[in-house]
Coordinates of C-alpha atoms and ligand atoms in Angstrom, one line a residue:
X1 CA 0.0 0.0 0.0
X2 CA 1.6 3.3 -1.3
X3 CA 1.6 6.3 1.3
X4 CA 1.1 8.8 -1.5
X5 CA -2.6 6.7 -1.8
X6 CA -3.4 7.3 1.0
X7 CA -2.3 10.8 1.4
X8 CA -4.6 12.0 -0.9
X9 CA -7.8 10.3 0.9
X10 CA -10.2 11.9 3.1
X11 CA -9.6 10.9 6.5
X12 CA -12.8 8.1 6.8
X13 CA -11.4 6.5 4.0
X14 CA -8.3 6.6 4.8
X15 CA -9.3 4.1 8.2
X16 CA -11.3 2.2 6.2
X17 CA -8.7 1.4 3.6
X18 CA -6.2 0.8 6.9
X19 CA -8.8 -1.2 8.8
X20 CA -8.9 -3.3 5.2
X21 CA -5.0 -3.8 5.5
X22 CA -4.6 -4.9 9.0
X23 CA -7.9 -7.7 8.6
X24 CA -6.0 -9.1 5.5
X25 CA -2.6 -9.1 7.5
X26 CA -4.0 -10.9 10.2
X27 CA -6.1 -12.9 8.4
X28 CA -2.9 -14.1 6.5
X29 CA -3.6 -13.2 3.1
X30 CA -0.3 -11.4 2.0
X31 CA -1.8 -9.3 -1.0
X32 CA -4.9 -9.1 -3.6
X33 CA -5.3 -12.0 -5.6
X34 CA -5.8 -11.6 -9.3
X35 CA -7.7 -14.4 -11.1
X36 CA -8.1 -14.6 -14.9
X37 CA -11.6 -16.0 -16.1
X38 CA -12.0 -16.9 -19.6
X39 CA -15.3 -17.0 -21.2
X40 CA -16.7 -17.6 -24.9
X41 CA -19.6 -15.3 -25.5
X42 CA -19.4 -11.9 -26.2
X43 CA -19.0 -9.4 -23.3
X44 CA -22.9 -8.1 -23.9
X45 CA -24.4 -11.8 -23.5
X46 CA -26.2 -12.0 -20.4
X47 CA -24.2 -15.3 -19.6
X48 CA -20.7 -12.7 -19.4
X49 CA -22.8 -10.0 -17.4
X50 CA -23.5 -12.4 -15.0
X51 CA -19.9 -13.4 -14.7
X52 CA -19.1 -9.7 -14.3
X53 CA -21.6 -9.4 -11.8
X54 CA -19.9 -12.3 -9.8
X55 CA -16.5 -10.8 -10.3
X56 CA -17.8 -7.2 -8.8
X57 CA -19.6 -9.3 -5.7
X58 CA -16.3 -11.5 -5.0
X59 CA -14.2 -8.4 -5.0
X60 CA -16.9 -7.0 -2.5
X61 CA -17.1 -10.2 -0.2
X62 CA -13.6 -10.6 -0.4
X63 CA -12.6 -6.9 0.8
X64 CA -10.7 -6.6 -2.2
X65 CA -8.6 -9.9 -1.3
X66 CA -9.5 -11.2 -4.5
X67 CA -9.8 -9.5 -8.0
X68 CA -11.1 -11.6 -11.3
X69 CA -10.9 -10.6 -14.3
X70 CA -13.6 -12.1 -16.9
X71 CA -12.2 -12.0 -20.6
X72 CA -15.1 -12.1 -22.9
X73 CA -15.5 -13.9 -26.4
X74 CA -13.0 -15.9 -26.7
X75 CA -10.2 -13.4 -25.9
X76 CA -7.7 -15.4 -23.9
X77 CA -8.4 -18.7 -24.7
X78 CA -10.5 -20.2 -27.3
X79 CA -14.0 -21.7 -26.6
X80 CA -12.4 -25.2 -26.7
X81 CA -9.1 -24.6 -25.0
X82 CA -10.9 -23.0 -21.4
X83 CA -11.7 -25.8 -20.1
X84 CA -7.9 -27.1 -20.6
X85 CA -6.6 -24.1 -19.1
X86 CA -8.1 -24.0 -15.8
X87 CA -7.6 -27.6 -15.6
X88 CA -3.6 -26.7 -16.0
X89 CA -3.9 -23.3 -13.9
X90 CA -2.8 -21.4 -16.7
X91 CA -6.3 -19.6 -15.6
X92 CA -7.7 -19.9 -12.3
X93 CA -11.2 -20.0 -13.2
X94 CA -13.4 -20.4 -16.4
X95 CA -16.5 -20.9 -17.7
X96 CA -17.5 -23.3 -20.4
X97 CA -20.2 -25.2 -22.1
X98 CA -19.0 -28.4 -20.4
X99 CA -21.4 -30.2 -23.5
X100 CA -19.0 -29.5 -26.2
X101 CA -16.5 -31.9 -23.7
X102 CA -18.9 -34.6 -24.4
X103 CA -16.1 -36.7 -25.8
X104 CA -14.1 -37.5 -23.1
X105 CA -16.6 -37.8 -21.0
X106 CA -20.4 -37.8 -22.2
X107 CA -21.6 -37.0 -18.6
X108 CA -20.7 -33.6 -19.5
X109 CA -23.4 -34.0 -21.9
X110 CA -26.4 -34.7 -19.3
X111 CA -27.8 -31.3 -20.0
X112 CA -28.3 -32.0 -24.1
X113 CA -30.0 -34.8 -23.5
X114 CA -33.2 -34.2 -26.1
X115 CA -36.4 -33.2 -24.6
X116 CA -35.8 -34.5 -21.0
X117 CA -35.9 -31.1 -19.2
X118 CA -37.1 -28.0 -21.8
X119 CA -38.4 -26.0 -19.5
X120 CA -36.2 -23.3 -17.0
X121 CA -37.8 -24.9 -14.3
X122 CA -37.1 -28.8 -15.4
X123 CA -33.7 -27.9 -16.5
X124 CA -32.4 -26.3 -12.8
X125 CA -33.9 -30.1 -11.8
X126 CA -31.7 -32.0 -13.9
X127 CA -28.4 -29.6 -12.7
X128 CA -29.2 -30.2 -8.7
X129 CA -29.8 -34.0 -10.0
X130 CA -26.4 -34.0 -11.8
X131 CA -25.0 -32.0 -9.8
X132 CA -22.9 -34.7 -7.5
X133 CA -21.7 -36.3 -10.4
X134 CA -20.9 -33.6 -12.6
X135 CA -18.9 -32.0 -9.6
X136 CA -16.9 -35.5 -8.6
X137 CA -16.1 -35.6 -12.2
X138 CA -14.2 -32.4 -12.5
X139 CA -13.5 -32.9 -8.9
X140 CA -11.1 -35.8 -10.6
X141 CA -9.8 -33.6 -13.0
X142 CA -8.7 -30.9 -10.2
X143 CA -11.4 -28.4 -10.6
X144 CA -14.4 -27.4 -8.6
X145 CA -18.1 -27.1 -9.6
X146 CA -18.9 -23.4 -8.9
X147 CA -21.9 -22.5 -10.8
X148 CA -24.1 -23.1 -13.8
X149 CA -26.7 -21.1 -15.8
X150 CA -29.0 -22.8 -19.0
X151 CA -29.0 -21.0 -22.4
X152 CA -32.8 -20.8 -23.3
X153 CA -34.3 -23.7 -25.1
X154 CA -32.7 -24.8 -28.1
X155 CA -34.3 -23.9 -31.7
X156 CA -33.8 -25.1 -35.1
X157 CA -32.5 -22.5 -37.3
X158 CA -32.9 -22.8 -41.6
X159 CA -32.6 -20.7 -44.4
X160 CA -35.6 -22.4 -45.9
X161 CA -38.8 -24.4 -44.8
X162 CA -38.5 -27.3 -43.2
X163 CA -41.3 -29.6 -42.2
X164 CA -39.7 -32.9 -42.0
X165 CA -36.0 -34.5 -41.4
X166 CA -36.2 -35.3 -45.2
X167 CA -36.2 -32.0 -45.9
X168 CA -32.6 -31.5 -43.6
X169 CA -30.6 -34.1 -45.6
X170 CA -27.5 -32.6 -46.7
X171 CA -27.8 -28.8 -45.3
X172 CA -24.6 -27.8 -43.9
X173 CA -25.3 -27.6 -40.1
X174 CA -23.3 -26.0 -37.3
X175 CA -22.6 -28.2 -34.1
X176 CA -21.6 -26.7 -30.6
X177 CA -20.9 -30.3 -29.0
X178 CA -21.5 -33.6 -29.8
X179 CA -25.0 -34.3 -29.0
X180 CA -25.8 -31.2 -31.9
X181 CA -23.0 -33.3 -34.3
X182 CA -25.3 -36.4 -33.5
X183 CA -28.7 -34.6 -34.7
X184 CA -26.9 -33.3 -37.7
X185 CA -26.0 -37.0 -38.8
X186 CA -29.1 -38.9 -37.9
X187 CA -31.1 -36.1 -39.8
X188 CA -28.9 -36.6 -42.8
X189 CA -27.0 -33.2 -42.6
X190 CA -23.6 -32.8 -42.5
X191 CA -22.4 -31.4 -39.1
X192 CA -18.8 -29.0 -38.6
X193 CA -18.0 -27.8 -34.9
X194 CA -17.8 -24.0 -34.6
X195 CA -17.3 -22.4 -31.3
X196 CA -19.8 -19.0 -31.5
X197 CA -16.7 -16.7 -31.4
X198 CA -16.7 -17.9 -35.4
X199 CA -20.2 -18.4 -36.1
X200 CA -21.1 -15.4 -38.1
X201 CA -17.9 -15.8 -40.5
X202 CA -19.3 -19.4 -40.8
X203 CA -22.4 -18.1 -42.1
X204 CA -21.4 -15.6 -44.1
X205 CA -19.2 -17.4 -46.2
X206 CA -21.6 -20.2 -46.7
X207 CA -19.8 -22.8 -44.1
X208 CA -22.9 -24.0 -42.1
X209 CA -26.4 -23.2 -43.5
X210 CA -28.1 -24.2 -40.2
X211 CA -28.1 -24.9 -36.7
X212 CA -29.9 -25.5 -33.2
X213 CA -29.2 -23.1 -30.5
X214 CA -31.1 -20.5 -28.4
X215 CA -32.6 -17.0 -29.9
X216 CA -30.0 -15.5 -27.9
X217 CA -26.9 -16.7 -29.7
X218 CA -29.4 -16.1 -32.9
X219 CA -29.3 -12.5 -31.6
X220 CA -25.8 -11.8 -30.6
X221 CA -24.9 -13.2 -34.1
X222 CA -27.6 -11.7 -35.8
X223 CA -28.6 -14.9 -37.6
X224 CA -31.1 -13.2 -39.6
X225 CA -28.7 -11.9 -42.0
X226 CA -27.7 -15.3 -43.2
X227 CA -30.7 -17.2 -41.9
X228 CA -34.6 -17.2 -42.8
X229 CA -36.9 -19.6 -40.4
X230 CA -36.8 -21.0 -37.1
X231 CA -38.6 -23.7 -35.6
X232 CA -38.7 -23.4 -31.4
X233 CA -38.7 -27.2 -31.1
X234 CA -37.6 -26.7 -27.0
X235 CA -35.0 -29.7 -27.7
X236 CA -32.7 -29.1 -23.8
X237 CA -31.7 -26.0 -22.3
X238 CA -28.0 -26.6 -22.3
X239 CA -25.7 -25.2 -19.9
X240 CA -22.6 -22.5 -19.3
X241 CA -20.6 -23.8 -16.4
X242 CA -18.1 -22.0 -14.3
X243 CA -15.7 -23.9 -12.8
X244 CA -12.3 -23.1 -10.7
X245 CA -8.9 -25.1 -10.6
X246 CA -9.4 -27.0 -7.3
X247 CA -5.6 -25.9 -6.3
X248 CA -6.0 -22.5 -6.6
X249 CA -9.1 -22.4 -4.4
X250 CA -7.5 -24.4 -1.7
X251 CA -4.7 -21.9 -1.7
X252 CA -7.4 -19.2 -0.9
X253 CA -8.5 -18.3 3.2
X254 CA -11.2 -19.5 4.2
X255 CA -13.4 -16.7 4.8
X256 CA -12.8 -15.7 0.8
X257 CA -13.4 -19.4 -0.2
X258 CA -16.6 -18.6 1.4
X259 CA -17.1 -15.3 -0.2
X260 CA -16.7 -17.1 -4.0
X261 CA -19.0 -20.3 -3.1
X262 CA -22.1 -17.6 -2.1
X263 CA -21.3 -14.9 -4.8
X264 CA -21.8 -18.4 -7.2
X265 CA -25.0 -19.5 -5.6
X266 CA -26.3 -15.9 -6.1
X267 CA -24.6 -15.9 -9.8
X268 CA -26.5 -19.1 -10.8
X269 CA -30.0 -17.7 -9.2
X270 CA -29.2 -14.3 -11.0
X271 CA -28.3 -15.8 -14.1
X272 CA -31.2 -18.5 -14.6
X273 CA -33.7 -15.4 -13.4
X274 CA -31.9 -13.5 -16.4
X275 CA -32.2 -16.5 -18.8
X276 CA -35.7 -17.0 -18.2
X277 CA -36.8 -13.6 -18.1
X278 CA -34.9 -12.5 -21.6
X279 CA -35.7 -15.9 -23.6
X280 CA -39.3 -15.1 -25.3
X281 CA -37.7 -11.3 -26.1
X282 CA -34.7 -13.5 -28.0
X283 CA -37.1 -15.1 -30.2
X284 CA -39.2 -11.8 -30.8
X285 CA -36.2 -9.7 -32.1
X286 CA -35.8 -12.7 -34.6
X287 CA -39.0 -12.4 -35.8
X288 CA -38.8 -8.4 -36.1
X289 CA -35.5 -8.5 -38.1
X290 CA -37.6 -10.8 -41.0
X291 CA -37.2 -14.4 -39.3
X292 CA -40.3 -16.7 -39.9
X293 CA -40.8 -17.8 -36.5
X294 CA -43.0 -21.0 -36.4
X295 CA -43.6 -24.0 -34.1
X296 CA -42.5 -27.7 -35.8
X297 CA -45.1 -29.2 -38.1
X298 CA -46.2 -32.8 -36.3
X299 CA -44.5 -34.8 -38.7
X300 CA -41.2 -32.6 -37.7
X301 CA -42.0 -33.2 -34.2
X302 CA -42.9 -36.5 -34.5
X303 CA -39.2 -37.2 -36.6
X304 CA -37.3 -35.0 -33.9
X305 CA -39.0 -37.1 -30.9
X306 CA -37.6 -40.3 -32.3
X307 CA -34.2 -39.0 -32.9
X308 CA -34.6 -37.8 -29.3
X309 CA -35.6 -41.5 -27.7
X310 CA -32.9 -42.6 -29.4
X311 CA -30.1 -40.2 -28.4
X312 CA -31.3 -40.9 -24.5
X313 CA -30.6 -44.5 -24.7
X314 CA -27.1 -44.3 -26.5
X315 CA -26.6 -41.6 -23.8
X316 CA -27.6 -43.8 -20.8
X317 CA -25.7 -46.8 -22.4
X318 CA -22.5 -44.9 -22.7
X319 CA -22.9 -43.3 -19.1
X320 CA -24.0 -46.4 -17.3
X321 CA -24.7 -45.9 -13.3
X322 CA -23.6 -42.2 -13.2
X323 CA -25.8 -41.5 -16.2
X324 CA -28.8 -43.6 -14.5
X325 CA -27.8 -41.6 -11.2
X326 CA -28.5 -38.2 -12.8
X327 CA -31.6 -39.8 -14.4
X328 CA -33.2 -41.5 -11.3
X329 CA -32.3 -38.6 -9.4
X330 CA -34.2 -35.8 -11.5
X331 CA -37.3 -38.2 -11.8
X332 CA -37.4 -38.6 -7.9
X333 CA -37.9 -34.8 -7.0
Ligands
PCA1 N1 -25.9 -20.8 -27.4 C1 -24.6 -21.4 -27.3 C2 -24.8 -22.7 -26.7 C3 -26.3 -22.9 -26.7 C4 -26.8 -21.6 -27.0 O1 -28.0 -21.3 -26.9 C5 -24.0 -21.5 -28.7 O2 -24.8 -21.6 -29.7 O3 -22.8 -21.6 -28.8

């Protein structure tokens, strides 16, 4: 702490800032802590306001003890590389879609699991459900669960009718994990991963002609210049999750440990509340920048659903008792 700082405060202040000092001297904690935390949606998405939000009340809780830092959109490490990096501590904290890790694990998947939980309400069932599991599985990868928020429902997006999967064979679709890749191939399209930091170049130059996400990436990419209908077929509310290197927590005292564990709990209330309050306005601003808005036709439906029983079994088969856990659990409540 520099004299010349304090010099120039009023006197209040100045005790304040003092009376700040000696509780972090004798609480042990040398000096501020400065945590990186890399996100993948654009700093106006209400998913990185939250974060913000979270930052600003940890730095309150903490008494200044610990300062993070939330890059948006992809800044300091790519959609698919966050996860990595918290895991190695090159960042101390991050927040992914833990979907799009499906691969290694397809627990991470449990929240794309077709029309399971497609409401807000059913989808923060399924995260306390999964909750144990999901957090002993980063748990084993040294990181800890902090929070999670849900994207709103996911939507088809064209740029032509569709009524039916036979109409979907061969578009050029854009996947986000590997539950989206597997609707692209069992609807006969042809699937590419693209994080949404690279969405709208993907459009634009013809890459992907379709996808399935929420109206609210469709409005922070402004699909409707590339884009024509989409079809709010509620398929899961998948999930942002922000999680900190276990390590780097631990090293933490207790009392700001504390301070980051409730500033999450009020994140993920904050964040859903946001989700669910901005999700119908998504779908509106589609419609009033030229987007045909419509529900699926039955046959659609009736194609989708199938797809859908089918992706839950080869989901329960490749997750065996963990996957049944989650399962059992957010039937039970
Ligand atoms: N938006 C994110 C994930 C789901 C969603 O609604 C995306 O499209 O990347």
């Amino acid at each position: 702490m520099k004299t010349m700082t304090l010099a120039i405060l009023p006197s209040a202040a100045r005790a304040a800032v003092l009376t700040t000092a000696l509780t972090t001297v004798l609480a042990g904690a040398a000096a501020a802590e400065s945590w990186d935390m890399p996100v993948a949606y654009p700093a106006d998405n209400y998913q990185t306001k939250n974060d913000v939000a979270f930052a600003e009340d940890v730095k309150t809780c903490s008494g200044g003890a610990l300062e993070i830092t939330v890059h948006p959109g992809g800044s300091l490490f790519k959609g698919d590389e966050i996860k990595r990096a918290v895991q190695m501590g090159e960042a101390q904290i991050g927040e992914r879609l833990l979907s799009a890790h499906a691969n290694e694990n397809p627990l991470f998947a449990y929240d794309s699991i077709p029309f399971l939980a497609s409401s807000f309400e059913a989808s923060d069932k399924l995260r306390d459900a999964a909750a144990p599991v999901l957090g002993k599985l980063l748990e084993s990868q040294g990181m800890t669960l902090l929070y999670s928020v849900p994207w709103p429902a996911q939507g088809l997006y064209f740029g032509k009718e569709v009524n039916s999967v036979a109409d979907m064979a061969g578009v050029k679709f854009r996947a986000y994990n590997a539950t989206t890749a597997k609707v692209a191939e069992l609807t006969g399209m042809v699937p590419t991963q693209i994080e949404a930091a690279e969405l709208k170049q993907a459009l634009a130059t013809g890459v992907v002609a379709s996808m399935i996400s929420s109206g609210a990436t469709g409005v922070d990419e402004k699909v409707w210049e590339d884009l024509s209908h989409f079809y709010d077929v509620k398929a899961w509310l998948p999930r942002n999750t922000v999680f900190v290197n276990t390590e780097a927590f631990a090293a933490l005292p207790a009392e700001v440990q504390d301070c980051v564990k409730s500033s999450a709990q009020t994140a993920q209330t904050r964040g859903t509340a946001e989700a669910a309050s901005l999700a119908q306005g998504f779908v509106d601003t589609l419609g009033k920048n030229g987007m045909k808005i419509a529900e699926p036709s039955d046959t659609l439906k009736a194609d989708l659903t199938a797809i859908g029983e089918k992706m839950t079994a080869d989901w329960l088969a490749a997750t065996g008792d963990d996957g049944k856990a989650i399962i059992d659990a957010y039937k039970a409540n």
